[in-house]
Short mmCIF file of C-alpha atoms in Angstrom, two decimals:
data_model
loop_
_atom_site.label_atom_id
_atom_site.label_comp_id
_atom_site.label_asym_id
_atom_site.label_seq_id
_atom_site.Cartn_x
_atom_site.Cartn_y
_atom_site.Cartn_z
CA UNK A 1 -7.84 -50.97 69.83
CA UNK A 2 -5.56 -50.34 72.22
CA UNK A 3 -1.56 -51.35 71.73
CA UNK A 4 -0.83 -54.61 74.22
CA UNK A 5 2.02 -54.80 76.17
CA UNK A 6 5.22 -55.18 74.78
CA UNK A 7 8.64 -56.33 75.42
CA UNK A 8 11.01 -52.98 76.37
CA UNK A 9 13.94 -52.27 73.95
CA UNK A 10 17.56 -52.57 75.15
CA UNK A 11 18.58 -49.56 76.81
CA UNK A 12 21.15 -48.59 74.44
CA UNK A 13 19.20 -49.32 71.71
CA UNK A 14 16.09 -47.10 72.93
CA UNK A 15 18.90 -44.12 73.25
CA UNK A 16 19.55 -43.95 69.58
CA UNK A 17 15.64 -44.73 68.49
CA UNK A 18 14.89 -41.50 71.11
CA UNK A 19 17.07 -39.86 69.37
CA UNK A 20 16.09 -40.69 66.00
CA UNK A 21 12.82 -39.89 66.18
CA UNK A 22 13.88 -36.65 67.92
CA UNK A 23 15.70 -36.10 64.98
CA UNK A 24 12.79 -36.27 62.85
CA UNK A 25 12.59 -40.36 62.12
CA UNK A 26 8.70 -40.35 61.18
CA UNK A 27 7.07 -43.04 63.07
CA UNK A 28 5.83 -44.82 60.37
CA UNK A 29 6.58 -44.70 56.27
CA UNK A 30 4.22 -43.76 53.58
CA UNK A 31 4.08 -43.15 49.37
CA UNK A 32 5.52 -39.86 50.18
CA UNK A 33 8.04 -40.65 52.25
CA UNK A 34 9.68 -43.14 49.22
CA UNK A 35 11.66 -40.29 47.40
CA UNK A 36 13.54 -39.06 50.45
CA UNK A 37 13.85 -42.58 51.93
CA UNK A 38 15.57 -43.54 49.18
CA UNK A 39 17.60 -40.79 48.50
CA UNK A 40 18.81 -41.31 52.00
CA UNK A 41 20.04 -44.85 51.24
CA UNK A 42 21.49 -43.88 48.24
CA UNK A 43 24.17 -41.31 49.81
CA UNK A 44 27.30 -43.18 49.78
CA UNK A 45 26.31 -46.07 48.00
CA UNK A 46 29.28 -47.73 47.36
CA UNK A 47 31.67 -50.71 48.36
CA UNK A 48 34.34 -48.35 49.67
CA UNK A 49 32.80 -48.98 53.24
CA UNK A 50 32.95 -52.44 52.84
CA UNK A 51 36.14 -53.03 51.82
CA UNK A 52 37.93 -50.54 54.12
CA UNK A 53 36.76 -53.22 56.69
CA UNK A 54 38.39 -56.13 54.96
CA UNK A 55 41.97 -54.48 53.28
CA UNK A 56 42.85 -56.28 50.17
CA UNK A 57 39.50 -57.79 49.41
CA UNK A 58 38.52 -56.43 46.14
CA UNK A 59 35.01 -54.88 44.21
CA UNK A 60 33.82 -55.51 40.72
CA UNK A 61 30.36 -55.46 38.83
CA UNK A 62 28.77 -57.64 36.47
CA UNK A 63 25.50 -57.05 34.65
CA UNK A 64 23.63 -60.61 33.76
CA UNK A 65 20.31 -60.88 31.99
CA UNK A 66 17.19 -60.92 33.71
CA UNK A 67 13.45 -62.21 32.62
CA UNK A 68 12.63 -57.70 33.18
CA UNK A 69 15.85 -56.39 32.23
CA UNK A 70 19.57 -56.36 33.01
CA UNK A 71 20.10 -56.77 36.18
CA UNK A 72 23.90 -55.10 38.30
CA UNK A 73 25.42 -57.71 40.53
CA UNK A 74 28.33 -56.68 42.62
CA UNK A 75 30.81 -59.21 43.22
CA UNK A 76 33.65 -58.87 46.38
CA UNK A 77 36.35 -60.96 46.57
CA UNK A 78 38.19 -61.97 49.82
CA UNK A 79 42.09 -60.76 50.23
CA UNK A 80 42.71 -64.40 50.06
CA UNK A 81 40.73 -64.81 47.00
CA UNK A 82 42.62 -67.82 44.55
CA UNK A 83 41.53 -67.76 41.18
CA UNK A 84 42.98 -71.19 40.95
CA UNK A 85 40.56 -72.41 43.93
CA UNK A 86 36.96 -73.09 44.57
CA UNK A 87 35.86 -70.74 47.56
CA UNK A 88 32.65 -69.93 50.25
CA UNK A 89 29.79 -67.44 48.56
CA UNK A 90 27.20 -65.47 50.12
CA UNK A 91 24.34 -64.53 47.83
CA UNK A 92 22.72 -61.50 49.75
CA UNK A 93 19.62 -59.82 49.29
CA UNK A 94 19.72 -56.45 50.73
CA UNK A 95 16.98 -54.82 53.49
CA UNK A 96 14.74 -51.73 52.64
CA UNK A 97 11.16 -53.70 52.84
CA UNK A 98 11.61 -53.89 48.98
CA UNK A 99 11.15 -50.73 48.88
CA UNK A 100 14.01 -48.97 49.03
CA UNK A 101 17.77 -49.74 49.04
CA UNK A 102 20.14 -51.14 47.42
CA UNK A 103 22.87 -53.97 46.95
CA UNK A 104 25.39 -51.54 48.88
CA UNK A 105 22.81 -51.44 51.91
CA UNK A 106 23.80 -53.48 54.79
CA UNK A 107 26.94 -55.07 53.17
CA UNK A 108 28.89 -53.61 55.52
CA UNK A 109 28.12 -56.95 58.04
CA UNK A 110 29.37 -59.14 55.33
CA UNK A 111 32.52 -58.21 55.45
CA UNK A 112 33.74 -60.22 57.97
CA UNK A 113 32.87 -63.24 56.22
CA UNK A 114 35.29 -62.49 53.31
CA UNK A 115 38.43 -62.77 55.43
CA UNK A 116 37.06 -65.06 58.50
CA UNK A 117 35.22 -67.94 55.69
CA UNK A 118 37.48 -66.70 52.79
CA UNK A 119 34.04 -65.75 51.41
CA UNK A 120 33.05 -64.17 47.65
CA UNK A 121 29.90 -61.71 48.57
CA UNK A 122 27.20 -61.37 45.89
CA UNK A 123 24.68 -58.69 46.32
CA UNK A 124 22.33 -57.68 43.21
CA UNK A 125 20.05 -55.18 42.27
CA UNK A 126 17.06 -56.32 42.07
CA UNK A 127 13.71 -54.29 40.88
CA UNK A 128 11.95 -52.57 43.89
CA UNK A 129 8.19 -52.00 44.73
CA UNK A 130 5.55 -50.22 44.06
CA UNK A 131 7.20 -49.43 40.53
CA UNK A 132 7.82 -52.93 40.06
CA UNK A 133 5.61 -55.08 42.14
CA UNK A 134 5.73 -58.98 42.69
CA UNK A 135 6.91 -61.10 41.24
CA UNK A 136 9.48 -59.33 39.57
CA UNK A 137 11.54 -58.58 42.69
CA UNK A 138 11.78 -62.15 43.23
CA UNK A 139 12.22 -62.89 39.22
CA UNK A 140 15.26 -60.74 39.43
CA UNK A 141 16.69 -62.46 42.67
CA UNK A 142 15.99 -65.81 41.47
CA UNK A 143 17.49 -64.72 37.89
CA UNK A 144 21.01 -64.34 40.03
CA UNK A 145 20.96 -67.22 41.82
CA UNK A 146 20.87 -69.25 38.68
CA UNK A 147 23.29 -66.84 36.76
CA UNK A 148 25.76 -68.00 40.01
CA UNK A 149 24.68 -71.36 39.99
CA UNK A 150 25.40 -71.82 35.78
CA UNK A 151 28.74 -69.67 36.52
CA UNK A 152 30.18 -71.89 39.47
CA UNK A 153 33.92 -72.34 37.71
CA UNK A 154 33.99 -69.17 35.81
CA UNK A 155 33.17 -67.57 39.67
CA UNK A 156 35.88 -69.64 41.27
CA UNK A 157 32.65 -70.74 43.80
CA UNK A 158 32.52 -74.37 45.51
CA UNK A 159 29.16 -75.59 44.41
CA UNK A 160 28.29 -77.08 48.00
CA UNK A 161 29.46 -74.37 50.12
CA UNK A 162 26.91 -71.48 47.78
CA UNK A 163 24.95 -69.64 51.18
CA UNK A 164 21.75 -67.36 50.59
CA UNK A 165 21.21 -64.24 52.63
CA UNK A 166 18.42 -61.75 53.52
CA UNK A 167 17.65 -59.05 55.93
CA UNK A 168 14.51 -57.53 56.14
CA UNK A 169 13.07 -57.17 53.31
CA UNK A 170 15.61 -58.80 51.73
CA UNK A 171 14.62 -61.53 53.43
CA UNK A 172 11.71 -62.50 52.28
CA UNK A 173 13.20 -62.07 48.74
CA UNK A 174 16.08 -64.64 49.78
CA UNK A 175 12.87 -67.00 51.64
CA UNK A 176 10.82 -66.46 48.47
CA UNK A 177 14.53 -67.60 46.25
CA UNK A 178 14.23 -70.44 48.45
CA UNK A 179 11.02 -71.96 46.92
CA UNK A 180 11.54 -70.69 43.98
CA UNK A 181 14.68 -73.10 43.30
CA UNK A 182 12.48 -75.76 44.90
CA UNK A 183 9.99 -75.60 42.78
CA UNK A 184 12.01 -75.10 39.96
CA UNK A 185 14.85 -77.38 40.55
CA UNK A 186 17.03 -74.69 40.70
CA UNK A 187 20.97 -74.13 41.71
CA UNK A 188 21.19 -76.35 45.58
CA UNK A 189 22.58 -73.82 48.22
CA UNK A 190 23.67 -74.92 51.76
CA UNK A 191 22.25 -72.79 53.77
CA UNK A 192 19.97 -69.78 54.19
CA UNK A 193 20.29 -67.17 56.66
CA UNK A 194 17.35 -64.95 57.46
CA UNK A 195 18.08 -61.68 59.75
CA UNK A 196 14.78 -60.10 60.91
CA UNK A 197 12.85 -61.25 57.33
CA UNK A 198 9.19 -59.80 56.27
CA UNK A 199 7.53 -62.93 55.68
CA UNK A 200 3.68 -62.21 56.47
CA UNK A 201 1.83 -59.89 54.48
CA UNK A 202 -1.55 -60.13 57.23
CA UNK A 203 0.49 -57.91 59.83
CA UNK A 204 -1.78 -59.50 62.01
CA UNK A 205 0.38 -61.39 64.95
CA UNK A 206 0.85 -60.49 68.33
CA UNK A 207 4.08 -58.75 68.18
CA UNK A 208 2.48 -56.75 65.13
CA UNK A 209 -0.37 -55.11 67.35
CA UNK A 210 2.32 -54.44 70.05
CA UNK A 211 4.16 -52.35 66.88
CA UNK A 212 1.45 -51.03 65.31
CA UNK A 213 2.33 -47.41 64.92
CA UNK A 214 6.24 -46.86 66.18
CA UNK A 215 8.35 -50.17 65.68
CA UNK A 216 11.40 -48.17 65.95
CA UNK A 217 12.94 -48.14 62.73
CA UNK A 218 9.91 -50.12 61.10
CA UNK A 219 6.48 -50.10 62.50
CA UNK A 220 3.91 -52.33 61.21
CA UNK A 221 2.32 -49.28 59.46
CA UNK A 222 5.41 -49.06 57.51
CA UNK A 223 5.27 -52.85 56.89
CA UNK A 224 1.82 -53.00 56.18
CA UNK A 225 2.69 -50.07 53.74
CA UNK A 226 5.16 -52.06 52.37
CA UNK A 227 3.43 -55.48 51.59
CA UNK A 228 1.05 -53.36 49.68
CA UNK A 229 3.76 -51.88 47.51
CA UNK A 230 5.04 -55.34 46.77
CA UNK A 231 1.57 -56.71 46.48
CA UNK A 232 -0.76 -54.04 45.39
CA UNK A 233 -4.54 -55.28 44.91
CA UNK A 234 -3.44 -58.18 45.81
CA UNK A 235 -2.33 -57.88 49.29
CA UNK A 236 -4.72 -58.97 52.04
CA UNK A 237 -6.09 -61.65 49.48
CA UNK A 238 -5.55 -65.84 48.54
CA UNK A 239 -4.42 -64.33 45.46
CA UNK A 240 -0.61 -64.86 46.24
CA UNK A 241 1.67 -67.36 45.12
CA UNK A 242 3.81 -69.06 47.89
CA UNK A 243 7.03 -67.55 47.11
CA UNK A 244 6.05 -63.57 47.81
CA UNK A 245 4.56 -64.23 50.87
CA UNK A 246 6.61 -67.40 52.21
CA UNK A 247 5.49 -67.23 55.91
CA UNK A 248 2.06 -68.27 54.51
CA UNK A 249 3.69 -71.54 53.46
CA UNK A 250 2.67 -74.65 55.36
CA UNK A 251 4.67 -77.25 53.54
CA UNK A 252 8.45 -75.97 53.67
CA UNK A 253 9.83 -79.02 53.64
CA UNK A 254 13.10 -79.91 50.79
CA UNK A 255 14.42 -76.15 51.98
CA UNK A 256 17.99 -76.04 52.75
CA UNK A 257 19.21 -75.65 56.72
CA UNK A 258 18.15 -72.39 57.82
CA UNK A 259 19.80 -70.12 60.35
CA UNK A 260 17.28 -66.99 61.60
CA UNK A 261 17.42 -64.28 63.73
CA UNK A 262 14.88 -61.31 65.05
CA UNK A 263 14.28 -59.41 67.93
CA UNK A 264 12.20 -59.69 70.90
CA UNK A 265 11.19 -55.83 70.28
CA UNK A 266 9.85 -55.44 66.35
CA UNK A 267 7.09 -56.21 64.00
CA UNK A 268 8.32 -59.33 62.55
CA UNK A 269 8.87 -61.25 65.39
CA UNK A 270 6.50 -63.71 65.97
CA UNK A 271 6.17 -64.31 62.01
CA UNK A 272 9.76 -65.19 62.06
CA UNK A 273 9.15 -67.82 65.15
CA UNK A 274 6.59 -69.09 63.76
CA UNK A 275 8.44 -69.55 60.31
CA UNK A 276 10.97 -70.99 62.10
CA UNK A 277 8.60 -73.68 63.74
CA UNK A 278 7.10 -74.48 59.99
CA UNK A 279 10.75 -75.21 59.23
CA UNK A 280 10.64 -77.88 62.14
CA UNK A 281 7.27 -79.26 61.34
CA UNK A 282 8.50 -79.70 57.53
CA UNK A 283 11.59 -81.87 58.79
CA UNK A 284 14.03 -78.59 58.21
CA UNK A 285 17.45 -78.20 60.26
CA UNK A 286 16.77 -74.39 61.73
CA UNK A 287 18.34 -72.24 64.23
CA UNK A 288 16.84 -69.68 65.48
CA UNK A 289 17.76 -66.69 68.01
CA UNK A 290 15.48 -63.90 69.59
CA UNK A 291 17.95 -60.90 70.97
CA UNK A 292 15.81 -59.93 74.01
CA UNK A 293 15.46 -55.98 73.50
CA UNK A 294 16.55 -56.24 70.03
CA UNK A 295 15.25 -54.39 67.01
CA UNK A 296 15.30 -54.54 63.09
CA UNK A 297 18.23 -51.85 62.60
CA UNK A 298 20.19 -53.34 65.72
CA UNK A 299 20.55 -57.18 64.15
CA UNK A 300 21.69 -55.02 61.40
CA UNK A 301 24.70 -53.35 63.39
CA UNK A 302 25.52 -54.97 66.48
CA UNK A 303 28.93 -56.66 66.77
CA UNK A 304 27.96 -59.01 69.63
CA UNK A 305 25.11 -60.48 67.57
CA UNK A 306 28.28 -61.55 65.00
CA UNK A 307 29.15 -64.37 66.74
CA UNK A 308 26.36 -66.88 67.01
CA UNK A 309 26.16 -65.62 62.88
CA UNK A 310 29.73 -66.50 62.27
CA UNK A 311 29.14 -69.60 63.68
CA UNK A 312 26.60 -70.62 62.15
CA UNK A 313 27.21 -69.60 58.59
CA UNK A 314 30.51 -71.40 59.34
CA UNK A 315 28.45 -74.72 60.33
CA UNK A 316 26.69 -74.06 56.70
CA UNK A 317 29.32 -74.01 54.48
CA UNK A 318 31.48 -76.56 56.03
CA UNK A 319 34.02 -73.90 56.61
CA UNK A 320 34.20 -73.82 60.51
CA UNK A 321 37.72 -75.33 61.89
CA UNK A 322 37.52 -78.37 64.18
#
């Protein structure tokens, strides 16, 4: 079948996928592409980056019990941080596709939140696919949220002003968190924010096809690849439970206010619309923005995409000045 038309990347943004790919960026992942993938993410995994972008905010690790095994949280404390005060947290669940990764990746666009919402940042570790397949990915980030949840005081966190974040694949983990606590009663969060999230294991939508074999950083090969991973024999099947494959979830309603972004030029798109429009449907609070030209590694970067973001988590956790 022949690949439909499809909306043109931003010009800027096509410069550095032209030259990624002319620097050897396969056009789509595979099994054997894992080790160096991840080796890649690995170089330089530390906070360092982080906090040179917020001076005086501060690292430390924990490592909390999980139902598969200890799990490393780090923890980042805001310059401002008051041990004698209840402050803002992001729980964030980093991108890879579940994959690869890992809680250092894409923290780097949470620092602004430490200084400009006086913010604690939460990222863990959780278990990646194909090694360790659904549900334990999702086990280990929901083991987290209620390790934050049963450590609000000790944590110095405000219990109504606790946000959840995901990008890519870390997205769907944070979506999947999301039912998860509703089904379980689990720690309430304000908010969720979703940045480009996997949430459809079919592949099948329109902007999929238009992606099918170079997506820029993430075709829907390399999705497709992915889902498998995460849901080996299970993939393509009704064998699923609602929280690994949350765009497949008609009844969303009881979720807290949701805030996503994706862009008009990458696999997920449509399935993040659509998830968006569930949200609606199911009597959910959700904002959603489509950068025209925009792909999955730019929502990662861009600083002009930090605004509407800033605002919004600062709408969440009650934290915006009037």
């Amino acid at each position: 079948m022949s690949t439909p038309p499809r909306p043109p990347y931003d010009p800027e943004l096509k410069t550095v996928i032209d030259q990624a790919f002319a620097d050897g960026m396969p056009f789509y992942y595979g099994i054997d592409d894992l080790p160096t993938l991840r080796e890649g993410a690995s170089i330089g995994a530390s906070a360092e980056p982080t906090l040179a972008l917020s001076p005086g905010s501060t690292h430390k690790e924990r490592t909390i019990a999980g139902p598969n095994g200890d799990i490393q949280v780090s923890i980042l404390r805001p310059s401002s941080f008051d041990a004698t005060k209840q402050h803002p947290a992001i729980l964030f669940y980093h991108p890879g596709g579940m994959i690869m990764g890992n809680r250092f990746t894409g923290l780097t666009a949470l620092a602004p939140y430490l200084d400009l919402c006086n913010a604690i940042v939460i990222s863990p570790e959780y278990r990646l696919a194909p090694e360790h397949p659904a549900p334990i990915p999702f086990e280990d980030a929901y083991a987290v949220l209620k390790w934050a949840g049963d450590k609000f005081a000790e944590l110095c966190i405000n219990p109504d002003r606790l946000l959840v974040a995901g990008t890519s694949g870390g997205g769907a983990i944070c979506a999947g968190v999301m039912l998860l606590a509703r089904e379980r009663g689990g720690p309430k969060v304000c908010g969720q924010l979703l940045v480009a999230p996997m949430l459809d294991d079919r592949c099948d939508s329109v902007s999929a096809h238009q992606f099918e074999a170079e997506g820029g950083h993430w075709s829907s090969r390399s999705n497709r690849f992915a889902w498998r991973c995460v849901l080996g024999t299970r993939w393509g099947t009704p064998d699923v439970k609602d929280f690994e494959v949350p765009g497949l979830v008609t009844d969303l309603s009881g979720l807290p206010p949701t805030y996503l972004e994706v862009g008009s030029a990458e696999v997920c798109r449509d399935e993040v619309v659509a998830f968006a429009s569930t949200l609606w449907e199911s009597g959910v609070q959700a904002e959603l923005h489509v950068w025209p030209g925009g792909g999955t590694i730019s929502l990662y970067t861009c600083p002009m995409l930090m605004y509407p973001r800033k605002l919004s988590i600062q709408d969440i956790n009650g934290s915006r000045s009037t």
